[in-house]
Every structure is written in C-alpha cells, then in structure tokens.
CSV table of C-alpha atoms in Angstrom, one decimal:
chain,number,residue,atom,x,y,z
W,5,MET,CA,183.9,140.2,154.6
W,6,GLY,CA,180.5,142.1,155.1
W,7,PHE,CA,177.0,141.4,156.6
W,8,GLY,CA,176.4,139.1,154.0
W,9,ASP,CA,178.9,136.7,154.9
W,10,LEU,CA,177.1,136.4,158.5
W,11,LYS,CA,175.0,133.2,159.5
W,12,PHE,CA,172.5,133.8,161.9
W,13,GLY,CA,170.8,130.3,162.1
W,14,TYR,CA,168.0,128.3,160.7
W,15,SER,CA,164.2,128.7,161.3
W,16,ASP,CA,164.3,125.4,162.7
W,17,ALA,CA,166.6,124.1,165.5
W,18,TYR,CA,166.5,120.6,164.7
W,19,THR,CA,167.8,121.5,160.9
W,20,GLU,CA,170.3,123.9,162.6
W,21,ALA,CA,172.0,120.7,164.5
W,22,GLN,CA,171.9,118.9,161.5
W,23,ARG,CA,173.8,121.4,159.4
W,24,ASP,CA,175.9,123.7,161.4
W,25,PRO,CA,175.8,122.5,164.9
W,26,ASP,CA,178.4,124.6,166.0
W,27,LEU,CA,175.8,127.6,165.9
W,28,LEU,CA,173.6,125.8,168.7
W,29,ARG,CA,176.9,124.5,170.7
W,30,HIS,CA,178.6,128.0,170.5
W,31,GLY,CA,176.3,130.8,169.7
W,32,TYR,CA,173.7,129.7,172.4
W,33,TYR,CA,172.3,132.4,174.6
W,34,ASP,CA,170.3,132.0,177.6
W,35,PRO,CA,169.7,135.0,179.6
W,36,MET,CA,166.8,133.5,181.8
W,37,GLY,CA,169.0,130.7,183.0
W,38,LEU,CA,166.7,128.0,181.5
W,39,GLU,CA,169.7,125.7,181.3
W,40,ASP,CA,170.6,126.0,185.0
W,41,GLU,CA,166.8,125.6,185.9
W,42,VAL,CA,166.3,122.4,184.3
W,43,LEU,CA,169.7,120.5,185.1
W,44,HIS,CA,170.2,122.2,188.7
W,45,GLN,CA,166.4,123.1,190.0
W,46,HIS,CA,163.3,121.9,190.3
W,47,GLY,CA,161.7,123.5,186.7
W,48,PHE,CA,160.6,120.8,184.2
W,49,LEU,CA,157.8,122.7,181.9
W,50,VAL,CA,159.5,125.3,179.5
W,51,LEU,CA,156.8,127.5,178.6
W,52,GLY,CA,157.1,130.1,175.6
W,53,GLN,CA,155.4,131.1,172.0
W,54,LYS,CA,156.2,129.5,169.0
W,55,GLY,CA,159.8,130.7,168.0
W,56,SER,CA,160.9,131.7,171.4
W,57,GLY,CA,163.5,128.9,171.7
W,58,LYS,CA,162.4,126.1,173.3
W,59,SER,CA,163.6,123.3,170.9
W,60,ALA,CA,166.7,125.2,170.5
W,61,PHE,CA,166.9,124.8,174.3
W,62,ALA,CA,166.4,120.8,173.7
W,63,VAL,CA,168.6,120.4,170.8
W,64,ARG,CA,171.6,122.1,172.5
W,65,LEU,CA,171.2,120.0,175.3
W,66,GLN,CA,171.3,116.7,172.9
W,67,LEU,CA,174.7,118.4,171.2
W,68,GLN,CA,176.2,118.6,174.9
W,69,GLN,CA,175.7,115.0,175.7
W,70,THR,CA,178.4,113.6,177.7
W,71,ALA,CA,178.9,110.3,179.6
W,72,GLU,CA,177.7,112.4,182.9
W,73,LEU,CA,174.6,113.8,181.1
W,74,LEU,CA,172.3,111.5,178.2
W,75,VAL,CA,169.4,113.1,176.9
W,76,SER,CA,166.9,111.3,174.7
W,77,SER,CA,163.3,113.0,173.5
W,78,MET,CA,159.9,112.4,172.9
W,79,MET,CA,158.4,113.8,169.3
W,80,LEU,CA,154.6,114.4,169.8
W,81,GLY,CA,154.6,115.9,166.5
W,82,ASP,CA,152.6,112.9,164.6
W,83,PHE,CA,151.2,111.9,168.2
W,84,PRO,CA,148.2,109.2,167.7
W,85,PHE,CA,145.5,110.3,170.3
W,86,ALA,CA,142.8,108.4,169.5
W,87,ASP,CA,145.0,105.3,170.0
W,88,PHE,CA,146.1,106.4,173.0
W,89,SER,CA,142.9,107.4,174.3
W,90,SER,CA,142.1,103.6,174.1
W,91,LEU,CA,144.9,102.5,175.5
W,92,GLN,CA,143.9,100.0,178.6
W,93,ALA,CA,145.5,101.7,181.2
W,94,GLY,CA,143.3,101.3,184.2
W,95,GLY,CA,139.7,103.0,185.3
W,96,ALA,CA,137.0,104.0,183.1
W,97,ALA,CA,137.5,107.6,183.9
W,98,LYS,CA,139.7,109.7,181.1
W,99,GLU,CA,141.2,111.6,184.4
W,100,ALA,CA,142.8,108.1,185.8
W,101,ARG,CA,143.6,106.9,182.6
W,102,TYR,CA,145.3,109.5,180.7
W,103,PRO,CA,148.1,110.1,183.6
W,104,THR,CA,148.7,106.7,184.2
W,105,ALA,CA,149.2,106.2,180.2
W,106,TRP,CA,151.4,109.1,180.3
W,107,ARG,CA,153.7,107.6,183.3
W,108,TRP,CA,154.0,104.5,181.2
W,109,LEU,CA,155.5,106.3,178.2
W,110,MET,CA,157.7,108.0,180.1
W,111,CYS,CA,159.2,105.6,182.3
W,112,LEU,CA,159.8,103.1,179.4
W,113,SER,CA,161.4,106.0,177.7
W,114,LEU,CA,163.8,106.7,180.8
W,115,LEU,CA,164.5,102.7,180.9
W,116,GLU,CA,165.4,102.9,177.1
W,117,SER,CA,167.8,105.9,178.3
W,118,PHE,CA,169.5,103.9,181.4
W,119,ALA,CA,170.1,101.0,179.5
W,120,ARG,CA,172.8,103.5,177.3
W,121,ASP,CA,174.3,104.6,180.8
W,122,GLU,CA,178.1,103.1,181.4
W,123,SER,CA,178.5,104.5,184.8
W,124,MET,CA,175.2,102.5,185.9
W,125,LYS,CA,175.6,102.1,190.2
W,126,LEU,CA,174.0,99.0,190.3
W,127,ASP,CA,175.5,95.4,191.9
W,128,ASP,CA,173.3,93.7,189.6
W,129,ALA,CA,173.6,95.8,186.4
W,130,ASP,CA,173.3,92.9,184.3
W,131,ARG,CA,169.7,92.1,185.5
W,132,PHE,CA,168.7,95.5,185.0
W,133,ARG,CA,169.9,95.6,181.5
W,134,SER,CA,168.2,92.4,181.2
W,135,SER,CA,164.9,93.4,182.3
W,136,ILE,CA,164.7,96.0,179.6
W,137,ALA,CA,165.9,93.7,176.8
W,138,VAL,CA,162.8,91.7,178.1
W,139,LEU,CA,160.2,95.0,178.0
W,140,LYS,CA,161.7,95.1,174.6
W,141,SER,CA,161.5,91.7,173.3
W,142,ALA,CA,157.8,91.9,174.3
W,143,GLY,CA,156.7,94.8,172.6
W,144,TRP,CA,157.1,97.4,175.6
W,145,ILE,CA,160.0,99.5,174.4
W,146,SER,CA,159.6,100.2,170.4
W,147,ALA,CA,163.1,101.2,168.6
W,148,ASP,CA,160.7,102.7,166.0
W,149,SER,CA,158.8,105.6,167.2
W,150,LEU,CA,156.4,106.5,169.7
W,151,ARG,CA,153.3,106.2,167.2
W,152,ALA,CA,154.4,102.7,167.1
W,153,LEU,CA,154.8,101.6,170.9
W,154,ILE,CA,151.0,103.4,171.5
W,155,VAL,CA,149.5,101.6,168.5
W,156,GLN,CA,150.6,98.0,169.1
W,157,ASN,CA,149.9,98.0,172.7
W,158,THR,CA,146.2,100.1,172.2
W,159,ARG,CA,144.3,97.2,172.6
W,160,ARG,CA,146.3,95.3,175.2
W,161,SER,CA,144.5,94.8,178.9
W,162,GLN,CA,146.7,92.0,179.9
W,163,VAL,CA,150.6,91.3,179.5
W,164,GLY,CA,153.0,88.8,180.0
W,165,PHE,CA,157.0,89.2,180.9
W,166,THR,CA,159.7,87.5,183.3
W,167,LEU,CA,161.9,90.0,184.6
W,168,PRO,CA,164.6,89.2,186.5
W,169,VAL,CA,164.4,90.9,189.8
W,170,VAL,CA,166.8,94.2,190.5
W,171,GLY,CA,167.9,94.7,194.2
W,172,ALA,CA,166.0,92.2,195.5
W,173,SER,CA,165.7,91.1,199.2
W,174,THR,CA,162.8,88.5,198.8
W,175,GLY,CA,165.5,85.7,197.4
W,176,LYS,CA,163.6,85.5,194.3
W,177,ASP,CA,165.7,85.7,191.1
W,178,SER,CA,162.6,86.9,188.8
W,179,VAL,CA,159.3,88.2,188.9
W,180,THR,CA,156.7,86.5,186.4
W,181,GLY,CA,153.8,88.9,185.1
W,182,GLN,CA,152.2,86.5,182.7
W,183,GLY,CA,148.4,87.8,182.5
W,184,LEU,CA,149.2,91.0,184.4
W,185,PRO,CA,146.6,93.6,184.3
W,186,PHE,CA,148.0,96.7,182.1
W,187,PRO,CA,148.1,98.9,184.9
W,188,ALA,CA,149.7,96.7,187.5
W,189,ALA,CA,152.1,96.0,184.4
W,190,ILE,CA,153.1,100.0,184.5
W,191,ASP,CA,153.9,100.0,188.5
W,192,THR,CA,156.1,97.1,188.2
W,193,VAL,CA,157.9,99.3,185.0
W,194,ALA,CA,157.9,102.3,187.3
W,195,THR,CA,159.2,100.2,190.5
W,196,LEU,CA,162.6,99.1,188.0
W,197,VAL,CA,162.6,102.7,187.0
W,198,SER,CA,163.0,103.5,190.6
W,199,LYS,CA,165.7,101.0,191.7
W,200,PHE,CA,168.3,102.7,189.1
W,201,LYS,CA,171.5,104.4,190.4
W,202,SER,CA,173.9,106.3,188.3
W,203,ASP,CA,176.6,109.1,188.4
W,204,ALA,CA,175.3,110.5,185.3
W,205,THR,CA,171.9,112.3,184.9
W,206,HIS,CA,169.1,111.7,182.6
W,207,ILE,CA,167.2,114.0,181.0
W,208,LEU,CA,164.1,112.8,178.7
W,209,ILE,CA,162.2,115.9,177.0
W,210,ILE,CA,159.2,116.1,175.3
W,211,ASP,CA,158.8,118.3,172.5
W,212,GLY,CA,156.6,119.0,169.5
W,213,LEU,CA,153.1,120.2,170.9
W,214,ASP,CA,153.9,123.2,168.7
W,215,ASP,CA,152.9,120.9,166.1
W,216,LEU,CA,149.9,119.6,167.4
W,217,LEU,CA,146.2,120.5,166.1
W,218,ILE,CA,144.8,121.8,169.1
W,219,GLU,CA,141.4,122.2,168.5
W,220,GLN,CA,139.9,118.8,169.8
W,221,ASN,CA,138.6,118.4,173.1
W,222,MET,CA,140.2,115.1,173.8
W,223,GLN,CA,143.9,116.3,172.8
W,224,TRP,CA,143.2,119.2,175.5
W,225,ASP,CA,142.7,116.3,178.3
W,226,ILE,CA,145.5,114.6,177.0
W,227,LEU,CA,147.9,117.2,177.1
W,228,SER,CA,146.8,118.4,180.7
W,229,ALA,CA,147.2,114.5,181.5
W,230,LEU,CA,150.8,114.8,179.9
W,231,ILE,CA,151.8,117.7,182.5
W,232,THR,CA,149.9,116.3,185.7
W,233,ALA,CA,151.9,112.7,184.6
W,234,ALA,CA,155.0,114.7,184.2
W,235,ASN,CA,154.9,116.7,187.4
W,236,ARG,CA,154.6,113.3,189.6
W,237,LEU,CA,157.0,111.5,187.8
W,238,ASN,CA,159.7,114.0,188.6
W,239,GLU,CA,158.3,114.5,192.2
W,240,ASP,CA,158.7,110.6,192.3
W,241,LEU,CA,162.1,110.7,190.9
W,242,PHE,CA,163.6,113.1,193.4
W,243,SER,CA,162.3,111.0,196.3
W,244,TRP,CA,163.9,107.9,194.5
W,245,GLU,CA,167.3,109.8,194.5
W,246,VAL,CA,167.2,108.6,190.7
W,247,GLU,CA,168.9,111.0,188.8
W,248,ALA,CA,166.8,112.0,186.0
W,249,LYS,CA,164.2,114.5,184.8
W,250,VAL,CA,161.1,114.8,182.3
W,251,VAL,CA,161.1,117.8,180.6
W,252,VAL,CA,158.2,119.2,179.0
W,253,LEU,CA,158.3,122.2,176.3
W,254,CYS,CA,155.0,123.5,176.0
W,255,ARG,CA,153.5,126.6,173.6
W,256,SER,CA,152.4,129.1,176.5
W,257,ASP,CA,149.0,129.8,174.9
W,258,LEU,CA,148.2,126.3,174.7
W,259,PHE,CA,149.3,125.7,178.2
W,260,ASP,CA,146.9,128.8,179.2
W,261,ARG,CA,143.9,126.5,177.8
W,262,LEU,CA,144.7,123.4,179.4
W,263,PRO,CA,141.8,122.1,181.8
W,264,GLY,CA,142.6,121.2,185.4
W,265,ALA,CA,142.7,122.6,188.7
W,266,ASN,CA,146.7,122.9,189.2
W,267,THR,CA,148.2,124.0,186.1
W,268,ASN,CA,148.4,127.4,187.9
W,269,LYS,CA,150.6,125.3,190.8
W,270,VAL,CA,152.7,123.9,188.6
W,271,ARG,CA,153.5,127.5,186.6
W,272,GLN,CA,154.5,129.0,189.7
W,273,ASP,CA,156.5,126.2,191.4
W,274,SER,CA,158.4,124.1,188.1
W,275,SER,CA,158.0,126.0,185.1
W,276,LYS,CA,160.2,128.8,183.3
W,277,THR,CA,159.0,131.0,180.6
W,278,LEU,CA,160.9,132.2,177.9
W,279,ASN,CA,159.7,135.9,177.3
W,280,TRP,CA,162.3,138.1,175.5
W,281,TYR,CA,160.5,140.9,175.0
W,282,GLN,CA,162.1,143.9,176.8
W,283,ASP,CA,161.0,147.2,177.1
W,284,ILE,CA,164.4,149.0,177.4
W,285,LYS,CA,165.5,152.7,176.2
W,286,ASN,CA,168.3,151.3,174.4
W,287,PRO,CA,167.1,148.5,172.1
W,288,LYS,CA,171.2,147.6,171.3
W,289,LEU,CA,171.1,146.5,175.1
W,290,SER,CA,168.4,143.8,174.4
W,291,HIS,CA,168.9,140.0,174.8
W,292,LEU,CA,168.1,139.2,171.2
W,293,VAL,CA,170.7,141.7,170.1
W,294,SER,CA,172.8,139.9,172.0
W,295,LEU,CA,171.9,136.5,170.5
W,296,ALA,CA,172.2,137.7,167.4
W,297,ASN,CA,175.9,138.8,167.8
W,298,LEU,CA,176.7,135.6,169.7
W,299,LYS,CA,175.3,133.4,166.5
W,300,ALA,CA,177.0,135.6,164.2
W,301,SER,CA,180.7,135.8,166.0
W,302,VAL,CA,180.6,132.0,165.7
W,303,ARG,CA,181.8,132.5,162.4
W,304,THR,CA,183.5,136.0,163.0
W,305,PRO,CA,185.2,135.5,166.5
W,306,ASP,CA,187.5,138.8,166.3
W,307,ARG,CA,184.2,140.5,165.7
W,308,PRO,CA,182.0,140.6,169.1
W,309,ASP,CA,179.5,142.7,167.9
W,310,PRO,CA,179.4,142.5,164.5
W,311,LEU,CA,175.4,144.2,164.2
W,312,GLY,CA,177.3,147.3,165.5
W,313,ASP,CA,180.1,146.9,163.1
W,314,TYR,CA,178.2,146.6,159.9
W,315,LEU,CA,174.3,148.3,160.7
W,316,PRO,CA,174.6,152.0,161.0
W,317,GLY,CA,173.4,153.5,164.0
W,318,SER,CA,170.3,155.2,162.0
W,319,PHE,CA,168.9,155.1,158.5
W,320,ARG,CA,166.0,157.3,156.6
W,321,LEU,CA,163.7,155.3,154.7
W,322,GLU,CA,163.0,155.8,150.9
W,323,SER,CA,159.4,157.1,152.0
W,324,GLY,CA,160.6,159.4,154.5
W,325,GLY,CA,161.6,159.7,158.0
W,326,GLU,CA,164.4,158.5,160.0
W,327,PHE,CA,164.7,155.6,162.1
W,328,GLU,CA,167.4,153.8,165.2
W,329,THR,CA,168.3,150.8,162.9
W,330,ILE,CA,167.8,147.8,165.5
W,331,GLU,CA,164.7,149.8,166.9
W,332,TYR,CA,163.1,149.8,163.4
W,333,LEU,CA,164.0,146.0,163.0
W,334,LEU,CA,162.6,144.8,166.4
W,335,GLU,CA,159.4,146.6,165.2
W,336,TYR,CA,159.0,144.3,162.8
W,337,THR,CA,159.3,141.0,165.1
W,338,ARG,CA,157.4,139.8,167.9
W,339,HIS,CA,160.8,140.1,170.1
W,340,THR,CA,161.2,136.1,169.2
W,341,PRO,CA,164.8,134.5,168.1
W,342,ARG,CA,163.1,133.1,165.5
W,343,ASP,CA,161.7,136.4,164.2
W,344,PHE,CA,164.9,138.5,164.9
W,345,LEU,CA,167.4,136.0,163.7
W,346,GLN,CA,165.3,135.2,160.4
W,347,LEU,CA,165.0,138.8,159.7
W,348,LEU,CA,168.7,139.4,159.9
W,349,ASP,CA,169.4,136.4,157.3
W,350,TYR,CA,167.2,138.2,155.3
W,351,ILE,CA,169.0,141.6,155.2
W,352,ALA,CA,172.3,139.3,155.1
W,353,ALA,CA,170.8,138.2,151.7
W,354,ALA,CA,170.3,141.4,150.5
W,355,CYS,CA,173.5,142.7,151.1
W,356,ARG,CA,174.6,139.6,149.1
W,357,SER,CA,172.6,140.3,145.9
W,358,SER,CA,173.9,143.6,146.3
W,359,ASP,CA,177.6,143.0,146.5
W,360,VAL,CA,177.3,145.2,149.9
W,361,ILE,CA,180.9,145.7,151.6
W,362,GLY,CA,181.1,147.4,155.2
W,363,LYS,CA,178.1,149.5,156.6
W,364,VAL,CA,174.6,148.5,155.1
W,365,PRO,CA,172.7,151.0,153.0
W,366,GLY,CA,169.5,152.0,154.5
W,367,ASP,CA,167.8,151.0,151.1
W,368,VAL,CA,169.5,147.7,151.6
W,369,ILE,CA,167.9,147.3,154.9
W,370,GLU,CA,164.4,147.9,153.6
W,371,ALA,CA,164.9,145.6,150.9
W,372,GLY,CA,165.7,142.8,153.4
W,373,VAL,CA,162.7,143.5,155.7
W,374,HIS,CA,160.2,143.7,152.8
W,375,ASN,CA,161.3,140.0,151.8
W,376,TYR,CA,161.5,139.2,155.0
W,377,CYS,CA,157.9,140.0,155.4
W,378,GLN,CA,156.5,138.8,152.2
W,379,GLU,CA,158.6,135.2,152.6
W,380,TYR,CA,158.8,134.5,156.2
W,381,PHE,CA,156.2,136.6,158.2
W,382,VAL,CA,153.1,135.6,155.6
W,383,GLY,CA,154.3,132.0,156.5
W,384,GLU,CA,153.7,132.8,160.0
W,385,VAL,CA,150.1,133.7,159.5
W,386,ARG,CA,149.5,130.3,157.7
W,387,ASN,CA,151.2,128.3,160.5
W,388,GLU,CA,149.2,130.3,163.4
W,389,LEU,CA,146.3,129.1,161.4
W,390,PHE,CA,147.4,125.9,161.2
W,391,GLY,CA,145.2,123.2,162.7
W,392,LEU,CA,142.5,125.8,163.3
W,393,LEU,CA,140.9,126.1,159.9
W,394,SER,CA,140.9,124.3,156.7
W,395,GLU,CA,143.0,125.1,153.7
W,396,GLU,CA,140.5,127.2,151.8
W,397,GLU,CA,140.1,129.0,155.2
W,398,ILE,CA,143.4,130.0,155.8
W,399,ASP,CA,144.1,131.4,151.9
W,400,LEU,CA,140.8,133.2,152.5
W,401,THR,CA,141.8,134.9,155.8
W,402,LYS,CA,145.1,135.9,154.2
W,403,ARG,CA,143.0,137.2,151.2
W,404,LEU,CA,140.8,139.0,153.7
W,405,LEU,CA,143.6,140.6,155.6
W,406,ARG,CA,145.4,141.7,152.2
W,407,GLY,CA,142.1,143.4,151.1
W,408,LEU,CA,142.3,145.7,153.9
W,409,ARG,CA,142.6,149.1,153.6
W,410,ARG,CA,143.4,150.3,156.9
W,411,ASN,CA,146.1,148.8,159.1
W,412,ARG,CA,143.4,149.7,161.9
W,413,PHE,CA,140.1,148.5,162.0
W,414,PHE,CA,137.1,147.6,164.5
W,415,LEU,CA,136.1,143.4,164.5
W,416,HIS,CA,132.3,144.8,163.8
W,417,GLU,CA,133.8,146.4,160.7
W,418,LEU,CA,135.4,143.0,159.6
W,419,GLU,CA,132.3,141.0,160.6
W,420,THR,CA,130.3,143.2,158.4
W,421,LYS,CA,132.8,143.3,155.5
W,422,VAL,CA,132.9,139.1,155.5
W,423,ARG,CA,129.1,139.0,155.8
W,424,ASN,CA,128.5,141.0,153.1
W,425,SER,CA,130.8,139.0,150.9
W,426,SER,CA,130.1,135.6,149.3
W,427,GLN,CA,133.4,134.7,148.8
W,428,TYR,CA,134.1,135.0,152.8
W,429,LYS,CA,130.9,133.6,154.1
W,430,ASP,CA,130.7,131.5,157.1
W,431,LEU,CA,134.1,132.6,157.7
W,432,PRO,CA,135.0,132.2,161.6
W,433,VAL,CA,135.8,135.9,161.8
W,434,GLU,CA,136.6,135.9,165.8
W,435,ARG,CA,138.2,132.5,166.0
W,436,ILE,CA,140.6,134.0,163.0
W,437,ILE,CA,141.1,137.3,165.4
W,438,ASP,CA,141.7,135.3,168.9
W,439,GLN,CA,144.5,133.4,167.2
W,440,LEU,CA,146.0,136.1,165.4
W,441,PHE,CA,146.2,138.1,168.5
W,442,ASN,CA,147.2,135.3,170.5
W,443,ALA,CA,150.4,134.8,168.1
W,444,GLY,CA,150.9,138.7,168.3
W,445,LEU,CA,149.8,139.3,164.6
W,446,ILE,CA,146.9,141.5,166.0
W,447,GLY,CA,147.2,143.8,168.9
W,448,ASN,CA,144.8,146.2,170.5
W,449,LEU,CA,145.2,149.8,170.1
W,450,ILE,CA,145.1,152.0,173.3
W,451,LYS,CA,144.4,155.8,173.5
W,452,GLY,CA,144.3,158.1,176.0
W,453,GLY,CA,145.3,157.5,179.3
W,454,ASP,CA,148.8,158.2,181.2
W,455,ARG,CA,150.4,158.3,177.6
W,456,ALA,CA,150.5,161.1,175.3
W,457,GLN,CA,150.6,158.9,172.4
W,458,PRO,CA,148.5,156.0,171.3
W,459,TYR,CA,150.3,152.5,171.2
W,460,THR,CA,149.7,148.9,170.5
W,461,ARG,CA,149.0,146.1,173.3
W,462,PHE,CA,150.5,143.2,171.9
W,463,LYS,CA,150.3,139.7,173.5
W,464,TYR,CA,154.0,139.0,173.1
W,465,ARG,CA,155.0,142.2,175.4
W,466,ASN,CA,152.5,140.8,177.9
W,467,PRO,CA,151.6,137.1,178.1
W,468,PHE,CA,148.7,137.4,180.2
W,469,GLN,CA,147.7,140.0,177.7
W,470,GLU,CA,143.9,139.3,176.4
W,471,LEU,CA,141.9,140.7,173.4
W,472,ASP,CA,139.3,143.2,173.7
W,473,ARG,CA,136.9,142.9,170.8
W,474,ASP,CA,135.4,146.1,171.4
W,475,MET,CA,138.5,148.1,170.9
W,476,ASN,CA,140.7,149.6,167.8
W,477,LEU,CA,142.7,146.3,166.3
W,478,VAL,CA,145.8,147.1,165.0
W,479,LEU,CA,148.2,144.8,162.3
W,480,HIS,CA,151.4,144.0,163.2
W,481,ASN,CA,154.3,146.2,161.1
W,482,ALA,CA,155.3,143.3,159.2
W,483,VAL,CA,151.9,142.1,158.3
W,484,ILE,CA,151.6,145.7,157.2
W,485,ASN,CA,154.4,145.6,154.9
W,486,ALA,CA,153.9,141.7,153.5
W,487,PHE,CA,150.4,143.0,152.5
W,488,ASN,CA,150.8,146.6,151.6
W,489,ILE,CA,148.2,147.6,153.7
W,490,ARG,CA,148.0,151.9,154.2
W,491,ARG,CA,149.2,152.8,157.5
W,492,SER,CA,146.9,155.3,159.2
W,493,SER,CA,145.8,157.0,162.7
W,494,GLY,CA,141.9,156.2,162.1
W,495,GLY,CA,140.0,153.4,161.7
W,496,GLY,CA,138.0,151.9,158.9
W,497,LEU,CA,138.2,149.1,156.4
C-alpha cells in the first residue's frame, strides 16, 4: 500500500455521505466542539467560510440518527425568494412579514420530524399525528420540496382546516380554522409545536446558503429574517421544554453583510465559527493534519499517521529551494478542510499515475500540487464569483488574472489595465477584488513594522480582516501556480 491508496474524502459532503459514508462516520474531526455546542448548549448558528465543514457537520449528524436523535434538513439552494416575499404572512412591512413566514416554515418542518418520532410522550399522540395529517392534506406540509410548499401557498391569505385538539383542557375535541387569517393559522401551528413532548431530540438543519445568489437586496432582508426567526423559535422551544432546535449553517462573509440591529448579539450568544487557521510553529500539529490522518486511517486503521508515514519531512523543488512538506502544502490552501483534503487527493492521484510506493518523491508532490491548482483552484475562482458576475464576466476575470505579469500589484494598476483594454470594458474591478479578498484568493502585502519580512494578510487568517484597496495586493499561491504567474518582490503588472 502507498499514498496513492489513501482516500481523503470528496469535495461535497453530501456526495461523500452517499458514496463513502464511513469517511464521515469514523473520519469526522471536531476540534472546535461544534457537535457539543449544537446538541448540548445554546448555539444554533454555525458560521464558516466555504469549505470549512459546515455541511460535513450536518451530514454527519444525519448519519448518526437514532431513535433518540432525529435530524431533518431544509435546503435553500433553489429557494424561491420572489414567492417567499409574496407570502401573506401578516403585516405590510417586510420586517414583520418575513420572520413570521420563516417561523411558519420551520414549525411545519419540525412537525414533519415529530411525526416520525416513535418515543412521543403524549397521552393523545394519535390526535397529534392526526393534526399533522390534516395539515398535510390541506397543503401546509409538502412532501415534495420547500420550493413547492412556498409556491403553492404564495397567494393564500386565508386557510381552512379542522385540527384535533392536543392536550386540551377546554373540553373541545377539535378546533376549526375555516377562513382563519394566515398569521393566526401560523400561531395555531406554533401552538401545536409547543405541546410536543418526547424522549428524543429533534434537529432541523437549514443548509444551502453557500449556493445562493447573494447580490439582490431582497435576499439579504429575507436571510436576515431567517436568523431572527430561528433565534426566536429556539428561545421558544427552550421555554416550552420541547427537545428540538433549529440549526442554521451560514457563510461568515454572508452573515457579516446581513442587515439588522441584533446580528452581533446572535453571533456572540448563539454561534460557533469554524476557523481552521492556526499560526503554530509546527504545522504537523495542526487540526487539518489531524483531520487528514483520521480520514485516511478509516481505510488503514493500522496506520494512525499516514501523512507522516508517506510524506517526506521536507523536499526540494525542481526549481530550487527546500521546504518543509506540510508547511508548503498548507500554503497552497486557505486552511480549510476542503482545500487541504482535495490537495492530498491530487497528490494521491499523482502517486497512482507514477506507481509510487513508500515515501512520495518531491517531483510527484509538485505534480499533485500543480494539478490541484489548475483543476480545483481555478474552479474555486469561478465559484466565488458566481452570482456576482455573468458567465462572460467571470471568464474575462480569469483571463485578466491569467494575464498578470507579477503576483503583486496595486488596485489602481489593475483598473488602468482594464480601462485601456476594450475586451475588459465595464468589468467591475473593485467588486471583483473585494470578493476575491473575501474568498481568500487575494490578500494585502504588509511591509515594515515589527516583522523583518513582508507578510500577506489573508481573510482566512483573520475573519474580521478588511481589504485595504490602497495597499499592495498579492495573489494566493494556488492562483499563482494555476495561472503560471511570475513571483516578484516588487509590484507592477
């Protein structure tokens, strides 16, 4: 067996769960205590950049389902924002209407989960299930998709149903909601949720925000209302003593741009941020290395340190210069699980192509790194700009980057280059640079100060870092490699 036989996972957690679920069951690494925070503490908001492991956590929970832990998900990848904004959920102002509509969706999703619970602790459990069946038949709970549920209820200002009363002390057997205004009907559904009791814990995960197009103002208002509604519903569930929680997975940069006066309170009191960057002297002790070893050892349990067994401690580049291997590899990532595991998979593929057994030679490491940069990282450039630019503008941006003569430059130089070229006419340079900085593909070069050598300030090293457009800009190592751009200690295009 060699390094080429190791498997470090897939770029998408949902694909990994389908094709090789043991990599998530037994190869999941949680150094930040996310699972404990969600299952046993008050945290409900999971923040992190793309590729930081938010979806991996969600899928891992779903794979762990038992009679005592029931996990369901609400995917927002194809969320119908326009239809959602038209829901007649009460109140003319979006500040009141949007959170109410989200509360409706989350309560219905929880009820669907409750219906699967075999350990329900209600004397009138049959009535409870009958109520859920009534809501399904009335079109309030859709088995098809979240989109279908929203679209079919868009213009519904009144609803009609007759629900069996659960835990009633009024002597009534049922409550009729014929002609009930939509907001009042939502309250009725929330009341049904409040009566649920069980020995099991229910987790509703809201995922897919990474895939949304995020440049429309309406979307920002709706997503901000989602965080507000989830926070309030979780507080209600806790006060009702209902063993359930709504968990929201959200990109850090997206959350930072949400409108609202209370987002920082939610971040401080109820969030967990997945930040894998560690500024440590020995990279071999990093969380990312521990994660990779755990993933690889799922197939090789007799080798607890496969990276140490197969990768040399250091190696010399063909172009000259010797580097510590792990430190070198990490510098070609944004210190996220997805980047690092994908890089190792490309090195494994290079080993298979060269029939490498034993220690991986330096030239094979270089080949794997180059293939990763060209095939994976170039795709990341496209993904980070998707939704912000048209397909043509994204292709022009890649062409612009590929045509740079140096890896370091100033924004005004890039703007001049664009202005003087007819092919780049009207390309929104500032917006592109801002997004590339937020994605960790471009950083600020810092010179002088207390450090003897210049260093690069990347967003992934400090999530609260802001781009300085007046300072020297530098491309990420993987972008430099992918586009074959010359390295220079000076600026200039």
